[in-house]
PDB file of C-alpha atoms in Angstrom:
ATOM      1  CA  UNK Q 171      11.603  -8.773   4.755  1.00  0.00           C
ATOM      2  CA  UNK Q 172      10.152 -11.806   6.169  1.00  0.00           C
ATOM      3  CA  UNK Q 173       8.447 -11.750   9.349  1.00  0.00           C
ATOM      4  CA  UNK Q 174       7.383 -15.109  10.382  1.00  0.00           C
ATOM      5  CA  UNK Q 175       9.910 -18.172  10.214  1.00  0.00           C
ATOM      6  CA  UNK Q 176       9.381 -21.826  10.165  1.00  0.00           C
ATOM      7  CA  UNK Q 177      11.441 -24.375  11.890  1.00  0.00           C
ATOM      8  CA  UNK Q 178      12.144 -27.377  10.856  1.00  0.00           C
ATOM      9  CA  UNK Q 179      12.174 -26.565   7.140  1.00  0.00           C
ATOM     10  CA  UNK Q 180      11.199 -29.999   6.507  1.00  0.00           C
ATOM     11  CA  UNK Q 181       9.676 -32.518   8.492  1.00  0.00           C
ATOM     12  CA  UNK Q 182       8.371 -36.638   7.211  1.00  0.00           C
ATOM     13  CA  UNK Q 183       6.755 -38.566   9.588  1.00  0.00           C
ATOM     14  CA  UNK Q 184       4.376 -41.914   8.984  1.00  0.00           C
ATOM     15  CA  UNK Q 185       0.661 -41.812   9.063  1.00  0.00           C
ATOM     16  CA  UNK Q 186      -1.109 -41.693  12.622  1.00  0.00           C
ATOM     17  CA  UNK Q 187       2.146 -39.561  14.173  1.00  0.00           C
ATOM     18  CA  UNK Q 188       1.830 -36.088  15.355  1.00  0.00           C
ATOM     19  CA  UNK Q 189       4.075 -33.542  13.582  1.00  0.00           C
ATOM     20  CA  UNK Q 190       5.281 -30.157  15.274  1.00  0.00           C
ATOM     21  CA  UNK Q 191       6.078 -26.939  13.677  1.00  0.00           C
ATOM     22  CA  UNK Q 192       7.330 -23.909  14.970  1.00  0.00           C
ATOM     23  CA  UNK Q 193       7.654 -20.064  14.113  1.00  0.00           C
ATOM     24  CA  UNK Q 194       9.210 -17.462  15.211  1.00  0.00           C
ATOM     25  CA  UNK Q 195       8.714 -13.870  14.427  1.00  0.00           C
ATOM     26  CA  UNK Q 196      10.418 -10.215  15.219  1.00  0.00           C
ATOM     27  CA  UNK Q 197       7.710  -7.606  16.056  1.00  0.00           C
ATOM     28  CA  UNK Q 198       4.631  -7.573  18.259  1.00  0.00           C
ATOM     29  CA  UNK Q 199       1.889  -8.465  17.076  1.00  0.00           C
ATOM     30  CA  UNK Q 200      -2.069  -8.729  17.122  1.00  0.00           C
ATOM     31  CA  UNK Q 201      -2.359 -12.159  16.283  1.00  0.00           C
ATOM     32  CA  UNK Q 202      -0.636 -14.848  13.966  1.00  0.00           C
ATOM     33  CA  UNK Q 203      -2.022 -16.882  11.311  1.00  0.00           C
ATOM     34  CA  UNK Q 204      -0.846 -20.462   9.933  1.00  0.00           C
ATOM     35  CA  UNK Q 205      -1.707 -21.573   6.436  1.00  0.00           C
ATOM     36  CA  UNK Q 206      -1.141 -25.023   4.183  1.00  0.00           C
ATOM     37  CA  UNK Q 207      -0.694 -24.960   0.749  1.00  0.00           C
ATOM     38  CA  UNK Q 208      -1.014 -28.164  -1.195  1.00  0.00           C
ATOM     39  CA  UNK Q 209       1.525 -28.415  -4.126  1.00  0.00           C
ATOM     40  CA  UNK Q 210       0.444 -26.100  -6.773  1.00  0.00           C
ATOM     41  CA  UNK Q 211      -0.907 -22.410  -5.674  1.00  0.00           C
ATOM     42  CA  UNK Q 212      -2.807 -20.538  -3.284  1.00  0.00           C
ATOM     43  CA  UNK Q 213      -2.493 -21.066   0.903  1.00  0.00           C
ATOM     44  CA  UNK Q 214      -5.740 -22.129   2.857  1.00  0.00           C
ATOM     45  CA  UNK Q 215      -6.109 -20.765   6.289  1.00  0.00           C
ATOM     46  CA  UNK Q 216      -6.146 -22.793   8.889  1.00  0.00           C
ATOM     47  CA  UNK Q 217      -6.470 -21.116  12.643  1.00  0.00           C
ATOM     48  CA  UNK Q 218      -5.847 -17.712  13.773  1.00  0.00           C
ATOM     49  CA  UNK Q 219      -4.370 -17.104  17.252  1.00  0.00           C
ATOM     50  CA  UNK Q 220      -4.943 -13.829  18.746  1.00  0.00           C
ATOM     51  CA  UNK Q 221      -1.823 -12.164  20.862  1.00  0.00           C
ATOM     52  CA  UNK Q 222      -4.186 -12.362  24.039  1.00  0.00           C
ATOM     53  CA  UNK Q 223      -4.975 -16.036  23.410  1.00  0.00           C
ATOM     54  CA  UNK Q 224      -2.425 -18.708  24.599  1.00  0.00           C
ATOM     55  CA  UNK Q 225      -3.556 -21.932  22.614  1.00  0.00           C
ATOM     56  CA  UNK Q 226      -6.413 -22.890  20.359  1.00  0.00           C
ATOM     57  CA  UNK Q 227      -7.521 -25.830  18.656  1.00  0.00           C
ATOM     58  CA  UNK Q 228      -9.638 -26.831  15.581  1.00  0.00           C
ATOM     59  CA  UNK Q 229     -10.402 -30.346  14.910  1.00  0.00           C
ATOM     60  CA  UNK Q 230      -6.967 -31.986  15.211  1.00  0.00           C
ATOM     61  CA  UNK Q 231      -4.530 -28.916  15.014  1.00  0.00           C
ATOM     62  CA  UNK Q 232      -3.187 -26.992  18.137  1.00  0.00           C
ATOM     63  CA  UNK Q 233      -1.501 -23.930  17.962  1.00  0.00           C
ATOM     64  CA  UNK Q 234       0.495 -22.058  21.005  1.00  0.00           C
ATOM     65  CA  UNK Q 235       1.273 -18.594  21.381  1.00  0.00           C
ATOM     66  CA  UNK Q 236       4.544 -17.304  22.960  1.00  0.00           C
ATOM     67  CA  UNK Q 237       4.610 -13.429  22.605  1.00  0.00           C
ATOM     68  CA  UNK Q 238       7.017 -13.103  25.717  1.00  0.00           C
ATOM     69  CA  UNK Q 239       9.427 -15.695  23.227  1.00  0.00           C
ATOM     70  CA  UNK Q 240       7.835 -14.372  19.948  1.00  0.00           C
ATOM     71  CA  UNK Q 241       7.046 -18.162  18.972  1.00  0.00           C
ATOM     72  CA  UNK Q 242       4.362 -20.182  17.632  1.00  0.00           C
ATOM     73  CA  UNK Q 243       3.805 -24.140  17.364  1.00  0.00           C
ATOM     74  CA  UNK Q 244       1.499 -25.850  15.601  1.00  0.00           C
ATOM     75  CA  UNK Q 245       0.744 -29.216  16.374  1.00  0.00           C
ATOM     76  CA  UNK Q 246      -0.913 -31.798  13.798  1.00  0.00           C
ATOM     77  CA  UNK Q 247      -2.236 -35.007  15.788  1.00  0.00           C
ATOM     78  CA  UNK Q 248      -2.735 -38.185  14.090  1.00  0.00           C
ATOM     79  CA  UNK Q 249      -1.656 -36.921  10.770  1.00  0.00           C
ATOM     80  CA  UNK Q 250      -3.133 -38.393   7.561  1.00  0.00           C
ATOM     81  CA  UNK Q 251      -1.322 -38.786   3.654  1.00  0.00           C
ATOM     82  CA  UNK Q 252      -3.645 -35.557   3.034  1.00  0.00           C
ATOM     83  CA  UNK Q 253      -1.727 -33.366   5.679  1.00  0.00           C
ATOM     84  CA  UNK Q 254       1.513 -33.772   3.358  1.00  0.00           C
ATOM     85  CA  UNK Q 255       1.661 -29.892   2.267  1.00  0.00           C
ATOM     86  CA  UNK Q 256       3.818 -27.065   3.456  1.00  0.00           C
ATOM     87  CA  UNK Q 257       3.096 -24.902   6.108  1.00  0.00           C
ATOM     88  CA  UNK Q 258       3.471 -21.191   6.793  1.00  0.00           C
ATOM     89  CA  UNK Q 259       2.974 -18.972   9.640  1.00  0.00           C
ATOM     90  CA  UNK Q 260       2.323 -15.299   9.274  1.00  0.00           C
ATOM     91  CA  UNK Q 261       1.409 -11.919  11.213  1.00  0.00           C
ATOM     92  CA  UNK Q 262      -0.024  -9.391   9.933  1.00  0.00           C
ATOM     93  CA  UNK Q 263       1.068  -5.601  10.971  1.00  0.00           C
ATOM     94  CA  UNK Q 264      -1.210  -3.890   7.786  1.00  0.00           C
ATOM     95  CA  UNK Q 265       0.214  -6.544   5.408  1.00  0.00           C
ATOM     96  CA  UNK Q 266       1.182  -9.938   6.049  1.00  0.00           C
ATOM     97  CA  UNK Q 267       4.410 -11.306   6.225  1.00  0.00           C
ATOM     98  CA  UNK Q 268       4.564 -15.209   5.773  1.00  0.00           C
ATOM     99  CA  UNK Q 269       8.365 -17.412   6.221  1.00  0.00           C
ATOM    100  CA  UNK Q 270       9.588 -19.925   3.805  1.00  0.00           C
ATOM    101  CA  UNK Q 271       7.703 -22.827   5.577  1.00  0.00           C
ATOM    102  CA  UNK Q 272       7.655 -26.394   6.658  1.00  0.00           C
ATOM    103  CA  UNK Q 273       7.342 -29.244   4.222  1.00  0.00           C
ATOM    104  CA  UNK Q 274       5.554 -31.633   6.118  1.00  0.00           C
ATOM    105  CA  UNK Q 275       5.429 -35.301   4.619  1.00  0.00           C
ATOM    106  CA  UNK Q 276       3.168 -37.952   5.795  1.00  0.00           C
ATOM    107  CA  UNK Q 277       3.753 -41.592   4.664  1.00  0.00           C
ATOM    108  CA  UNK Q 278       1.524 -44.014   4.433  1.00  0.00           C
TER     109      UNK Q 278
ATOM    110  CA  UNK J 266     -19.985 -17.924  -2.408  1.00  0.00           C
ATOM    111  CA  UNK J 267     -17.796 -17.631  -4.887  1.00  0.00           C
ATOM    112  CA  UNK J 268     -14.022 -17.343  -3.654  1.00  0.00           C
ATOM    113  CA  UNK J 269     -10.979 -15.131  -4.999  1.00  0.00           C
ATOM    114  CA  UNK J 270     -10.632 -15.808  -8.412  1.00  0.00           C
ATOM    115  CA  UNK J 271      -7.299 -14.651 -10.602  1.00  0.00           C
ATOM    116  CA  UNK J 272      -6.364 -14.878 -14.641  1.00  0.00           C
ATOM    117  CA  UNK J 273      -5.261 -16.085 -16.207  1.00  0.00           C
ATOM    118  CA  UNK J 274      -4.427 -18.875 -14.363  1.00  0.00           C
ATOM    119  CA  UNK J 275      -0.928 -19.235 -16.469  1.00  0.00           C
ATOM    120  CA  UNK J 276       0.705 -16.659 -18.659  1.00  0.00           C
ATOM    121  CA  UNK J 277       4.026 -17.692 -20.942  1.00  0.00           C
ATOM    122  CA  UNK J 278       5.494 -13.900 -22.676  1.00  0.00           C
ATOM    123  CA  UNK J 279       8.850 -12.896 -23.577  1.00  0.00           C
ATOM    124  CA  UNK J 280      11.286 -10.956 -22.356  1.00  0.00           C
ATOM    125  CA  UNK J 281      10.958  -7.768 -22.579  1.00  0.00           C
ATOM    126  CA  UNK J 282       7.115  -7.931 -22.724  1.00  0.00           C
ATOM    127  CA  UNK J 283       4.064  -6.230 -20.696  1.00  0.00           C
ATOM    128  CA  UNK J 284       1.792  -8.572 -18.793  1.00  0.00           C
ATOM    129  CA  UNK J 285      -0.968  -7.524 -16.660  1.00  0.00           C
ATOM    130  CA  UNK J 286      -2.761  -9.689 -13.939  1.00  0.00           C
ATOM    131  CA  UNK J 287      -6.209 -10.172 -12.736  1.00  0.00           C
ATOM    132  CA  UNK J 288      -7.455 -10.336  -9.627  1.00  0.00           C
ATOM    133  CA  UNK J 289     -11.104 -10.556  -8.360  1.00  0.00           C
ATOM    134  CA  UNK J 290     -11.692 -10.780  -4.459  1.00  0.00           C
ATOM    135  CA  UNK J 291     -14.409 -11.601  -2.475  1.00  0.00           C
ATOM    136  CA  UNK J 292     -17.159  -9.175  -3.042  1.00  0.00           C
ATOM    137  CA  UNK J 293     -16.822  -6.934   0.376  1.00  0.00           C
ATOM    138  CA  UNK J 294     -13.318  -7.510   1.189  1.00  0.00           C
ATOM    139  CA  UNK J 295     -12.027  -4.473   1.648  1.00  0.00           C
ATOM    140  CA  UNK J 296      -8.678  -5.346   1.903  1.00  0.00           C
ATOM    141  CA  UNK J 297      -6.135  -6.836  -1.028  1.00  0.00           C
ATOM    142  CA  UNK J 298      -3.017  -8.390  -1.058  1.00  0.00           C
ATOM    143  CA  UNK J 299      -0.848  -9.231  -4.022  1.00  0.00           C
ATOM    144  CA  UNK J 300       2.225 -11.749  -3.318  1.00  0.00           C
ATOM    145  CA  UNK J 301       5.176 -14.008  -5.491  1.00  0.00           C
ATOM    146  CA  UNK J 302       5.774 -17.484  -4.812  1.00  0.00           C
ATOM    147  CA  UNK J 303       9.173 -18.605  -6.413  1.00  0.00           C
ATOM    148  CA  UNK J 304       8.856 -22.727  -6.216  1.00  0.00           C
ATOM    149  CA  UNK J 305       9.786 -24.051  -2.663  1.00  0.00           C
ATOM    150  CA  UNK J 306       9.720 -20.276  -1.126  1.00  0.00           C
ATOM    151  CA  UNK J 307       6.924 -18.946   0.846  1.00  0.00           C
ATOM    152  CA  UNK J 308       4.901 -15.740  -0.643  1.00  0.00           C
ATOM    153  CA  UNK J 309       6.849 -12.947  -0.905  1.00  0.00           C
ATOM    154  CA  UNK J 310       4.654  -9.725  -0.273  1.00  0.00           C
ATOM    155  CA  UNK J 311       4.474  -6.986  -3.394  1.00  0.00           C
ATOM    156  CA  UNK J 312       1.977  -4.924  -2.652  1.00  0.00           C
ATOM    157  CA  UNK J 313      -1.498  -4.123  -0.373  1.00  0.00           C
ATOM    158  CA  UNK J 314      -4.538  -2.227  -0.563  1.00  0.00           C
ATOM    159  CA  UNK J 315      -7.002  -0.737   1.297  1.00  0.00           C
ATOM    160  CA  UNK J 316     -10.073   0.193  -0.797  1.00  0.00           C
ATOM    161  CA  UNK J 317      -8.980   1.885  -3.648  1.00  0.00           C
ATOM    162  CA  UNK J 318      -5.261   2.923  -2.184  1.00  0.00           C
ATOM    163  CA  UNK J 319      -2.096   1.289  -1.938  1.00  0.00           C
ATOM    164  CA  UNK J 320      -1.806   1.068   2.063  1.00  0.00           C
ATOM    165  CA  UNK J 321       1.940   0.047   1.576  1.00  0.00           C
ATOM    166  CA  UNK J 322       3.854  -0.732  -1.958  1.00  0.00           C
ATOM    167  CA  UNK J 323       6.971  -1.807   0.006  1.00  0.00           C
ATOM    168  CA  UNK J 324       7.534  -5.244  -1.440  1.00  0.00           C
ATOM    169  CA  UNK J 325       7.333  -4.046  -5.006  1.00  0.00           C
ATOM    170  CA  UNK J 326      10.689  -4.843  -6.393  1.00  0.00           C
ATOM    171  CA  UNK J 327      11.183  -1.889  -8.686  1.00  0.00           C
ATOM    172  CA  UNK J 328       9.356   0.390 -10.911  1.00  0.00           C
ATOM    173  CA  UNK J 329       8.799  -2.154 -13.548  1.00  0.00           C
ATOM    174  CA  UNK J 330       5.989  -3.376 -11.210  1.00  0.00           C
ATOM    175  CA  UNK J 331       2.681  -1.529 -10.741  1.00  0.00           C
ATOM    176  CA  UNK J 332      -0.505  -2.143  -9.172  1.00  0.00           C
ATOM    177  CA  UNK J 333      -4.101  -0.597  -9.321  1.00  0.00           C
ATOM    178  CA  UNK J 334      -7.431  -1.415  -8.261  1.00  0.00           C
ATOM    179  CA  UNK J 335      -9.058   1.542  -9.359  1.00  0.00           C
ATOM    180  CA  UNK J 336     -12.875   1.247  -7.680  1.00  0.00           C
ATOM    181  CA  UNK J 337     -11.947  -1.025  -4.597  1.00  0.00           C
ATOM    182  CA  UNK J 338     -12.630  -4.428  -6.225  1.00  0.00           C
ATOM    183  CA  UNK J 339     -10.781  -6.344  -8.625  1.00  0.00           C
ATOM    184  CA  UNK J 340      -7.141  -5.165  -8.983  1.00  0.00           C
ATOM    185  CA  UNK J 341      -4.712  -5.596 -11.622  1.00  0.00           C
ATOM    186  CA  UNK J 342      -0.911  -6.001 -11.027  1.00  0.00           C
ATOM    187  CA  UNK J 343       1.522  -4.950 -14.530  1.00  0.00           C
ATOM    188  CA  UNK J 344       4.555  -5.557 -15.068  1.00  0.00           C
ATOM    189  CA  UNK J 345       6.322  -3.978 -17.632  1.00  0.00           C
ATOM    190  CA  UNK J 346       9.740  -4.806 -19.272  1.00  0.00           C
ATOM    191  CA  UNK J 347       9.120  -8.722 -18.336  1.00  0.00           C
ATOM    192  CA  UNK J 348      12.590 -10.612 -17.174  1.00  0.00           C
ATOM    193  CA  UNK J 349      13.438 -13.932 -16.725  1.00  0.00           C
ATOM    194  CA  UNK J 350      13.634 -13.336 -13.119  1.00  0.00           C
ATOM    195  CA  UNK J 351      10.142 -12.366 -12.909  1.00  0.00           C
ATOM    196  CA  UNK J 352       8.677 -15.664 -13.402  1.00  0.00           C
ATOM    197  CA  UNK J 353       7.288 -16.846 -10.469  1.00  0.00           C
ATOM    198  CA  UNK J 354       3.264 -17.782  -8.954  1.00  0.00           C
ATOM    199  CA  UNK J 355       1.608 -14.452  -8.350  1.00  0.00           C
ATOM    200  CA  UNK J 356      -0.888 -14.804  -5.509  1.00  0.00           C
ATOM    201  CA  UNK J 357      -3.889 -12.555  -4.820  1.00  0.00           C
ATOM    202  CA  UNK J 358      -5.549 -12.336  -0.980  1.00  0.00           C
ATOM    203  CA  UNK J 359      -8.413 -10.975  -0.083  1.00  0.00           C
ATOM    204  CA  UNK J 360      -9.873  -9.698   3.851  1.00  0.00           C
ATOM    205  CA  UNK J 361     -12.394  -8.298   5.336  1.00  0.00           C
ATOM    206  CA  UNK J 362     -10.396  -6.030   6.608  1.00  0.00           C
ATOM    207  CA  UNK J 363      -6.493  -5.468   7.532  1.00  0.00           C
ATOM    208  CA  UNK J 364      -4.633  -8.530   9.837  1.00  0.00           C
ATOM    209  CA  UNK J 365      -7.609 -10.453   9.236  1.00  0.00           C
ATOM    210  CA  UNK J 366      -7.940 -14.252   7.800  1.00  0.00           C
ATOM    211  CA  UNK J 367      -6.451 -13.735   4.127  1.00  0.00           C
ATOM    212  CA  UNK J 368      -8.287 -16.178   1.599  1.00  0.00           C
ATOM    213  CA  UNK J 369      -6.056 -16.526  -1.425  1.00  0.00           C
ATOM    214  CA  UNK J 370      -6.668 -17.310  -5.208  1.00  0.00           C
ATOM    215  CA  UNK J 371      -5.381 -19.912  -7.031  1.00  0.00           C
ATOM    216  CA  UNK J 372      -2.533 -17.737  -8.513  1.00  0.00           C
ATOM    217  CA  UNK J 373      -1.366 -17.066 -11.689  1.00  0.00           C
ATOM    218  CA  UNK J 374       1.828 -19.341 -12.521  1.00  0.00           C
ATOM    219  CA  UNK J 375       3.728 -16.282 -15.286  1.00  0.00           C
ATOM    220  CA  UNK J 376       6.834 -17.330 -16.971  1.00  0.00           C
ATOM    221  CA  UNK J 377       9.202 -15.447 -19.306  1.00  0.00           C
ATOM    222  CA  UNK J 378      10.641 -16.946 -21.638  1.00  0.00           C
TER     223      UNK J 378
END
């Protein structure tokens, strides 16, 4: 079963906008993890938020924690071409659980 | 250093056929995780270890599918009987320990034919 989901499944915007993605999950949790994958194969990590921790940045991505709502958000400012990739949260309870992701596209 | 590294990095069998696939993590990662991408799906978890055990097997679709990683290090996932329905990317994590960052190999893109 899946554990974290990604809203919106797909998401284009033009170069220099922010772009928002969310994620829900189902169980509690000790902290939750987004990833990017560029087309082709394995996920890069990008921030881990801990279940104690309300926001946290690095460089120009936010991410909010919910736990009370079971949600996530992570917020890409002034997006670039490069950002175009898909996005996944997860939480980990032993193994990790990812959702099908947001397809973020960023146009030129 | 050097990252998580999997082979081969695409495999083309038959139905019907065994294929087994490599994974090395990072050296110290005690943790490893082996996942399925089918294309525009997110990873779909098989299997994960801790050391030289399989903490939890529960995303192993059926008995055709078997992993090992016999002295805590690199781990090997076999499938036997190959069907169409098992092509797919297979992606291998690595952590320092369990709920930690996870940093993935490139996968190994397997199709049957």
């Amino acid at each position: 079963s899946q554990q974290g989901e990604e809203d919106p499944q797909a998401l284009s915007i033009q170069e220099g906008e922010n772009a928002t993605m969310n994620c829900s999950y189902k169980t509690s949790i000790n902290n939750l993890q987004w990833y990017r994958q560029n087309s082709g194969r394995g996920l890069v990590h990008l921030i881990l938020i801990r279940s104690n921790e309300r926001e946290k940045h690095s460089g120009r991505l936010r991410v909010t924690l919910d736990t009370s709502k079971k949600s996530s958000s992570l917020l890409i400012t002034a997006s670039r071409a490069a950002d175009t990739a898909s996005y996944f949260c997860a939480t980990p309870s032993g193994d990790m659980r990812f959702g099908a992701g947001t397809r973020l596209t960023v146009k030129p | 250093g050097a990252g998580v590294s999997q082979t081969p990095s695409n495999k083309v069998t038959e139905k019907g056929k065994y294929v087994e696939l490599r994974c090395d993590p990072i050296s110290g990662h005690t943790a490893l995780y082996w996942y399925r991408q089918s294309l525009g799906q997110g990873p779909e978890f098989l299997i994960y270890f801790q050391g030289t055990g399989a903490a939890d097997d529960s995303g192993l679709p059926n008995d055709r599918f078997f992993a090992v990683r016999p002295e805590g290090s690199v781990s090997t996932l076999k499938i036997q009987r190959t069907e169409r329905g098992d092509s797919a990317v297979y992606l291998c994590a690595s952590s320092l320990e369990r709920e930690l960052t996870q940093y993935f190999g490139p996968g190994t893109r397997l199709t049957v034919l």
